[in-house]
mmCIF file of C-alpha atoms in Angstrom:
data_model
loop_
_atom_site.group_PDB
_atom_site.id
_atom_site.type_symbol
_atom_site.label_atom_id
_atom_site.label_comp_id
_atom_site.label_asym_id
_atom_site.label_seq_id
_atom_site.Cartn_x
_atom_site.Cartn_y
_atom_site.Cartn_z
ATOM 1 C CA UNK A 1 -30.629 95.703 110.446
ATOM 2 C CA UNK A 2 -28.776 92.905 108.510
ATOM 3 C CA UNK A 3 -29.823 89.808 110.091
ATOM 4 C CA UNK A 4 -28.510 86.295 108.962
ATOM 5 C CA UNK A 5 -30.279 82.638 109.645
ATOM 6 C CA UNK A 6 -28.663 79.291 108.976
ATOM 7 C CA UNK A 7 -31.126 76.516 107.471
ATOM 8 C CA UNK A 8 -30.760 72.820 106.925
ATOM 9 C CA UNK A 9 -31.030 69.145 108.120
ATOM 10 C CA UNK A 10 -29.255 68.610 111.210
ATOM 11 C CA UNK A 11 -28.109 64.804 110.607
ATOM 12 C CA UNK A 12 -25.983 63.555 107.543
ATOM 13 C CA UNK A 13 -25.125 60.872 107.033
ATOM 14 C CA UNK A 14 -21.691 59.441 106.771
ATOM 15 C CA UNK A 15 -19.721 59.442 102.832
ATOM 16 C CA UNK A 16 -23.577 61.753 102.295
ATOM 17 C CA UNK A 17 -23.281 65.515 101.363
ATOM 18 C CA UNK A 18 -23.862 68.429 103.821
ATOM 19 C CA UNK A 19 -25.975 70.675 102.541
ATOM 20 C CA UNK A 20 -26.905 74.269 104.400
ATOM 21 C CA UNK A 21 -28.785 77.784 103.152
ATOM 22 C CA UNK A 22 -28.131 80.678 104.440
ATOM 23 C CA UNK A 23 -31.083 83.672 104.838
ATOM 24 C CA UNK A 24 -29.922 87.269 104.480
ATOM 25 C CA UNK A 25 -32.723 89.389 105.471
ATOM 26 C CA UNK A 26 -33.128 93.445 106.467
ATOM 27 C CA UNK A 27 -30.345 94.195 103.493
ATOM 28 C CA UNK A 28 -29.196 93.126 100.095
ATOM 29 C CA UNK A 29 -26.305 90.114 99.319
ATOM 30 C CA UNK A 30 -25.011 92.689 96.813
ATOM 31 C CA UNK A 31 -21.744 93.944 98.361
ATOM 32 C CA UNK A 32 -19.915 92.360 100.760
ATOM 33 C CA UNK A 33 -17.860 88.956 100.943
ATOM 34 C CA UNK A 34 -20.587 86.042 102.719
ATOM 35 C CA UNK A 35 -18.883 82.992 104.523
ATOM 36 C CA UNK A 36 -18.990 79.732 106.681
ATOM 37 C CA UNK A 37 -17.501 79.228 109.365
ATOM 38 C CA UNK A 38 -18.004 76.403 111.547
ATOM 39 C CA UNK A 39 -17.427 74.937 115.200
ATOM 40 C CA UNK A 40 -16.943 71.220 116.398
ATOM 41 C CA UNK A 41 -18.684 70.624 119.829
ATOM 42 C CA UNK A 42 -16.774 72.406 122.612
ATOM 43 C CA UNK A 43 -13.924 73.532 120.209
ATOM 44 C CA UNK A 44 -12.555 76.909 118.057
ATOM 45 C CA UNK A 45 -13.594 78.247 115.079
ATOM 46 C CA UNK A 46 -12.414 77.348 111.464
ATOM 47 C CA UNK A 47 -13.286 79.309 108.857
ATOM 48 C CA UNK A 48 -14.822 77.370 105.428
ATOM 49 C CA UNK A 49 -14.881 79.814 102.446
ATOM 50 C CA UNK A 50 -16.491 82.522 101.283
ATOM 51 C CA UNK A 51 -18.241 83.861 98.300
ATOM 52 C CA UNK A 52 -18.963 87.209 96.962
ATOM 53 C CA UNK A 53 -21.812 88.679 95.019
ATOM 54 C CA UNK A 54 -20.268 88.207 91.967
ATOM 55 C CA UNK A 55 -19.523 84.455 92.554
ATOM 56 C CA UNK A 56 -16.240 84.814 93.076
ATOM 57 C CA UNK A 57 -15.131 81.976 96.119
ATOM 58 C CA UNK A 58 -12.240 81.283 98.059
ATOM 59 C CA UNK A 59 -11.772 78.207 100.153
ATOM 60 C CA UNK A 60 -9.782 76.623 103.205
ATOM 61 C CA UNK A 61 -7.202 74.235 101.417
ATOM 62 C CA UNK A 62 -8.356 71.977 104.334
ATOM 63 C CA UNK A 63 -11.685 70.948 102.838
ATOM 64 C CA UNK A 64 -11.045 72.492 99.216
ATOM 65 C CA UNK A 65 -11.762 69.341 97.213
ATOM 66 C CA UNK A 66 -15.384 68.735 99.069
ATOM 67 C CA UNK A 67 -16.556 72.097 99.747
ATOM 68 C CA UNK A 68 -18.862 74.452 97.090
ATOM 69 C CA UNK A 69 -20.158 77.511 98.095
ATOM 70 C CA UNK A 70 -22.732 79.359 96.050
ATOM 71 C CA UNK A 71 -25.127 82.490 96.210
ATOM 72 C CA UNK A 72 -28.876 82.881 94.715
ATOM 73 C CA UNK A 73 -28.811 86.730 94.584
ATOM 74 C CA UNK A 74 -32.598 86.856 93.620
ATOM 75 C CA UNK A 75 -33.082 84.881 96.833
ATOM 76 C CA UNK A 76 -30.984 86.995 99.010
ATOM 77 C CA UNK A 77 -29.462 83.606 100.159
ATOM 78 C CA UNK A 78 -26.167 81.644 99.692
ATOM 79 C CA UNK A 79 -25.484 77.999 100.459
ATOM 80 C CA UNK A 80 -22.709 75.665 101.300
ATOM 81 C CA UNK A 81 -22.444 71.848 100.621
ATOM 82 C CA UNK A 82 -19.376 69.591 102.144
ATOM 83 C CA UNK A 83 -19.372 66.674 100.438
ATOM 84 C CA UNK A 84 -18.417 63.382 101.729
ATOM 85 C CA UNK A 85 -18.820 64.076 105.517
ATOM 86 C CA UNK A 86 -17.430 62.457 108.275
ATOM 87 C CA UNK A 87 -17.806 62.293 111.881
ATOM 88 C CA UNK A 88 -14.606 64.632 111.931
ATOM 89 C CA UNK A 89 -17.492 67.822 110.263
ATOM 90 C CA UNK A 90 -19.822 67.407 113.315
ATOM 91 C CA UNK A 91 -20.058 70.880 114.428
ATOM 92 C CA UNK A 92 -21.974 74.282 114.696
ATOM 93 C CA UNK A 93 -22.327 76.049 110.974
ATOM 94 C CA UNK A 94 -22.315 79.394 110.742
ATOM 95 C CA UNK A 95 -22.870 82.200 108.212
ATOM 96 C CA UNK A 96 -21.326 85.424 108.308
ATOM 97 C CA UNK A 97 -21.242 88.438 106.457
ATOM 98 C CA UNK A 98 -17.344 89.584 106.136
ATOM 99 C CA UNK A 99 -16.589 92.974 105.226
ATOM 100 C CA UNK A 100 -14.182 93.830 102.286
ATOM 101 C CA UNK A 101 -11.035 93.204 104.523
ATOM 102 C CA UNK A 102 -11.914 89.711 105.874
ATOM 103 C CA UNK A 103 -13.612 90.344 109.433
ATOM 104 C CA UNK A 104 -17.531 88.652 110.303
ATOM 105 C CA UNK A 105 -19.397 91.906 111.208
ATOM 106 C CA UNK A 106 -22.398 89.951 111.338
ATOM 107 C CA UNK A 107 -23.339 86.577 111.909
ATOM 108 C CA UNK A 108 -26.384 84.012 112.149
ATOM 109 C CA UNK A 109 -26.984 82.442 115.081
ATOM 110 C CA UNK A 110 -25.372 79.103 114.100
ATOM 111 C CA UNK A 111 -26.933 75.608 113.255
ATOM 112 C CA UNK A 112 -25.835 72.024 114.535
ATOM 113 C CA UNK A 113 -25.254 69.426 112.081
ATOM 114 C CA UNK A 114 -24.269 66.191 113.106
ATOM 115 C CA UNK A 115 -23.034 63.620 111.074
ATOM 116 C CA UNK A 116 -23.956 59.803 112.069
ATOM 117 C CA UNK A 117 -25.535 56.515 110.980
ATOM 118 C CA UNK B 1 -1.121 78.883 107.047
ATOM 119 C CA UNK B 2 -0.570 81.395 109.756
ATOM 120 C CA UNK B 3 -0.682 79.964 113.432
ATOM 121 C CA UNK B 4 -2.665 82.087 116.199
ATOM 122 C CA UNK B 5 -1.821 80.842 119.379
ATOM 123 C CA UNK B 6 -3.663 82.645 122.255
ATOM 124 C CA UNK B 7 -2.872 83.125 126.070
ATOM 125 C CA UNK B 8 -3.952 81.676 128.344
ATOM 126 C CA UNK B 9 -6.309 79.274 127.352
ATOM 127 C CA UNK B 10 -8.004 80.658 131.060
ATOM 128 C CA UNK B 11 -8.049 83.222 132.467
ATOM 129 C CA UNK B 12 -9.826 84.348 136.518
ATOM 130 C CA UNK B 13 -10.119 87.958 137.138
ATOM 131 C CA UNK B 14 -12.333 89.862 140.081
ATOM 132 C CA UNK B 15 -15.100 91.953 138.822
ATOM 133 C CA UNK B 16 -13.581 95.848 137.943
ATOM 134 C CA UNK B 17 -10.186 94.346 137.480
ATOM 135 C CA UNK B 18 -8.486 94.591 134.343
ATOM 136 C CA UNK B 19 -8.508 91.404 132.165
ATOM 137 C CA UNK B 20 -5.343 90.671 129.456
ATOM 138 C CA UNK B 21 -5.569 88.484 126.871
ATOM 139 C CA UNK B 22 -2.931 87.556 124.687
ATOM 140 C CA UNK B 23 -2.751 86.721 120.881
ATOM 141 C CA UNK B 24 0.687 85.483 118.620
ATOM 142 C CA UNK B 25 0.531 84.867 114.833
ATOM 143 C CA UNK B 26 3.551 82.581 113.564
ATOM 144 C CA UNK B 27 4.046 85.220 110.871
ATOM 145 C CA UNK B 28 3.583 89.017 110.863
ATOM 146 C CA UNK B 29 0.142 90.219 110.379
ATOM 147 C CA UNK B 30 0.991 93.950 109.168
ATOM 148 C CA UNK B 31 0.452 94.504 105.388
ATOM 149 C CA UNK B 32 2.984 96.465 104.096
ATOM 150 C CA UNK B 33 1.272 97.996 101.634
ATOM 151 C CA UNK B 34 -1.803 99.411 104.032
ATOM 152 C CA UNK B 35 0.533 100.047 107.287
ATOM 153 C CA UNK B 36 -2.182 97.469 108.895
ATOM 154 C CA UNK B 37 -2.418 94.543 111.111
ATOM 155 C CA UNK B 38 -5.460 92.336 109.791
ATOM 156 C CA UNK B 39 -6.031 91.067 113.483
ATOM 157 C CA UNK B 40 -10.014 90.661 114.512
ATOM 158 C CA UNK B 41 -11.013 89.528 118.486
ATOM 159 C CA UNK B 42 -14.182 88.167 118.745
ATOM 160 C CA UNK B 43 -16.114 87.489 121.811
ATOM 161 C CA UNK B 44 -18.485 84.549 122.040
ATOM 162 C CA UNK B 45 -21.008 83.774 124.756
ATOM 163 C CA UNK B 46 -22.214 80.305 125.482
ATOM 164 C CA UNK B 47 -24.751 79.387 123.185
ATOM 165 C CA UNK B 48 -24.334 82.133 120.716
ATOM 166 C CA UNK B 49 -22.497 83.299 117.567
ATOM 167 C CA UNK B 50 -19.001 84.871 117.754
ATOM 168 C CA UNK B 51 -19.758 89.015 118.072
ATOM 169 C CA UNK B 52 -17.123 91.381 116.602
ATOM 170 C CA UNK B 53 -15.344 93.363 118.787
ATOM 171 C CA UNK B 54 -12.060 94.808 117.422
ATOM 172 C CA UNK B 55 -10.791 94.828 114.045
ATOM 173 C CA UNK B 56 -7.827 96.709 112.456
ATOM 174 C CA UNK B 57 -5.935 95.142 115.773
ATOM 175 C CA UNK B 58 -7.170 98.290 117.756
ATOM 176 C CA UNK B 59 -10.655 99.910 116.125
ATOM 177 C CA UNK B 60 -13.717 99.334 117.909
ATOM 178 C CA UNK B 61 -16.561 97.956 116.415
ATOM 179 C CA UNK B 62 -19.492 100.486 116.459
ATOM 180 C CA UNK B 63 -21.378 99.198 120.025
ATOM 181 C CA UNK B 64 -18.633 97.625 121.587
ATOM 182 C CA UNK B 65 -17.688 99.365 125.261
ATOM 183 C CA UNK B 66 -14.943 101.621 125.383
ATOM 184 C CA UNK B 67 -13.821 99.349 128.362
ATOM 185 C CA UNK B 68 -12.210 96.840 125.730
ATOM 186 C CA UNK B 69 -9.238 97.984 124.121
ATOM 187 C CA UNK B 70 -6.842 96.252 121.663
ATOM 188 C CA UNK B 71 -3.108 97.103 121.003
ATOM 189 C CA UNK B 72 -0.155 94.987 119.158
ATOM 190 C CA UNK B 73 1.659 95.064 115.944
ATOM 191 C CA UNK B 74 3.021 92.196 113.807
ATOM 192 C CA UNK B 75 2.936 89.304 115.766
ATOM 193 C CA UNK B 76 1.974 89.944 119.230
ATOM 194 C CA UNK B 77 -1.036 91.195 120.048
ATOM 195 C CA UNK B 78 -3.588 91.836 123.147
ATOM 196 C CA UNK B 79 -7.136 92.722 124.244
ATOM 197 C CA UNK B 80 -7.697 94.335 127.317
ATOM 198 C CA UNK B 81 -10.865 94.525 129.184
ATOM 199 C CA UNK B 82 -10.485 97.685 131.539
ATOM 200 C CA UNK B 83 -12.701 96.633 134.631
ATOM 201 C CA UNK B 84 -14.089 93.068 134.258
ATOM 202 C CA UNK B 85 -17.989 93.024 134.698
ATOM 203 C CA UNK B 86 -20.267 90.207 134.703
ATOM 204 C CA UNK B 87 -21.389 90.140 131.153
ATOM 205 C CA UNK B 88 -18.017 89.818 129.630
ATOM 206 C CA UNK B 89 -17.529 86.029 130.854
ATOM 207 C CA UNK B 90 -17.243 84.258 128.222
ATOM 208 C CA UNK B 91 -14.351 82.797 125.309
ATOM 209 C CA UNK B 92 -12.492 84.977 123.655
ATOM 210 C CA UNK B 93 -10.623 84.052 120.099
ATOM 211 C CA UNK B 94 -8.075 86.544 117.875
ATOM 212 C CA UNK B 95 -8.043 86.043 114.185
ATOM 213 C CA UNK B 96 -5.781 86.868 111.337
ATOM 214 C CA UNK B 97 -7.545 88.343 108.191
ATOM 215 C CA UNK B 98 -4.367 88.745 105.980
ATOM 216 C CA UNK B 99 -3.386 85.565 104.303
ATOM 217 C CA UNK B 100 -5.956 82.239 103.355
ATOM 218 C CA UNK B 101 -7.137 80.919 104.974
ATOM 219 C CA UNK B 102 -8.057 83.186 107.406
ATOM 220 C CA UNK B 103 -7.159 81.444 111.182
ATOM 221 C CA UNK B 104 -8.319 81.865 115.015
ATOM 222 C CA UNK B 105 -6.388 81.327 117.707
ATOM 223 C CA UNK B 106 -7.614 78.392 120.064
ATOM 224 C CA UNK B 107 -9.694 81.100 122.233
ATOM 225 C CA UNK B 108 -9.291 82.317 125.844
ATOM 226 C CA UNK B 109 -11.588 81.522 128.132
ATOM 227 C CA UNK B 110 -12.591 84.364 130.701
ATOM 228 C CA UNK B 111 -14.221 84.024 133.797
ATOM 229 C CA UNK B 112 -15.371 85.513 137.168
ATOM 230 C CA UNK B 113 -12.869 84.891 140.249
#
């Protein structure tokens, strides 16, 4: 089964750039729409942005201007990097894979970044 | 952006009784060109990723109990949990997959009286 695992440092530091990979094993990263969502300590979800296959990527106007998200089909991995992080993007990462209409049918199990000095 | 507002933000119920949660999008969900509400509920333990339950407002994910049930159309929107049991404590958020960016509601949290 389609399995998905988060990977990165888990302290930034402050004006620094995020930067997280995500593993998709037991199934291809051809098809489907692949996303971030993410989770500040003992609050709700916000969704990131996505990417598909193709490279086609859509974005939360909220963090638009600092977020890329790219895929490394070869790799059968995409990644996400949030530039110019605050205290404000402390919080639980997450991948997901979305199907075509927008739904996470499958996600990783989540990794804590924290950003500090 | 569309607004998901859930309620309650808790909720108490005794083990076997039924459980209600409640889910309201500022603007309609229903496309008009596929006669669907893009409305997802997740469930999400302590500790752990959100899991899929519903999608399509009311479809099942392949797994999920038949105990948990969704129903709404437009704005308003529920999830029903038939007969409480242990393993479904835990928060429970709605999203909106129509319109970017896609939103949750602030999540429901459901526990054990």
């Amino acid at each position: 089964q389609v399995q998905l695992q988060e990977s990165g440092p888990g302290l930034v530091k402050p004006s620094e750039t995020l930067s997280l990979t995500c593993t998709v094993s037991g199934g291809s990263i051809i098809s489907y729409y692949w996303s971030w969502f993410r989770q500040p300590p003992g609050k709700g979800l916000e969704w990131i942005g996505y990417i598909h296959y193709t490279g086609r990527t859509n974005y939360n106007p909220s963090l638009k201007s600092r977020v890329t998200v790219s895929v490394d089909t070869p790799k059968n991995q995409f990644s996400l990097k949030l530039s110019s992080v605050t205290t404000a993007d402390t919080a639980v990462y997450y991948c997901a894979r979305l199907n075509d209409h927008g739904w996470g049918d499958i996600w990783g199990q989540g990794t804590m970044v924290t950003v500090s000095s | 952006d569309i607004v998901m507002t859930q309620s309650p933000d808790s909720l108490a119920v005794s083990l076997g009784e039924r459980a209600t949660v409640n889910c309201k999008s500022s603007q309609s969900v229903l496309s008009s060109s596929s006669n669907k509400n893009y409305l997802a509920w997740y469930q999400q333990k302590p500790g752990q990723p959100p899991k899929l339950l519903i999608y399509w407002a009311s479809t099942r994910e392949s797994g999920v109990p038949d105990r948990f049930s969704g129903s709404g159309s437009g704005t308003d929107f529920t999830l029903t949990i038939s007969s409480l049991q242990t393993e479904d404590v835990a928060v429970y958020y709605c999203q909106q997959h129509l319109s970017f960016p896609y939103t949750f509601g602030q999540g429901t949290n459901l526990e054990i009286k």
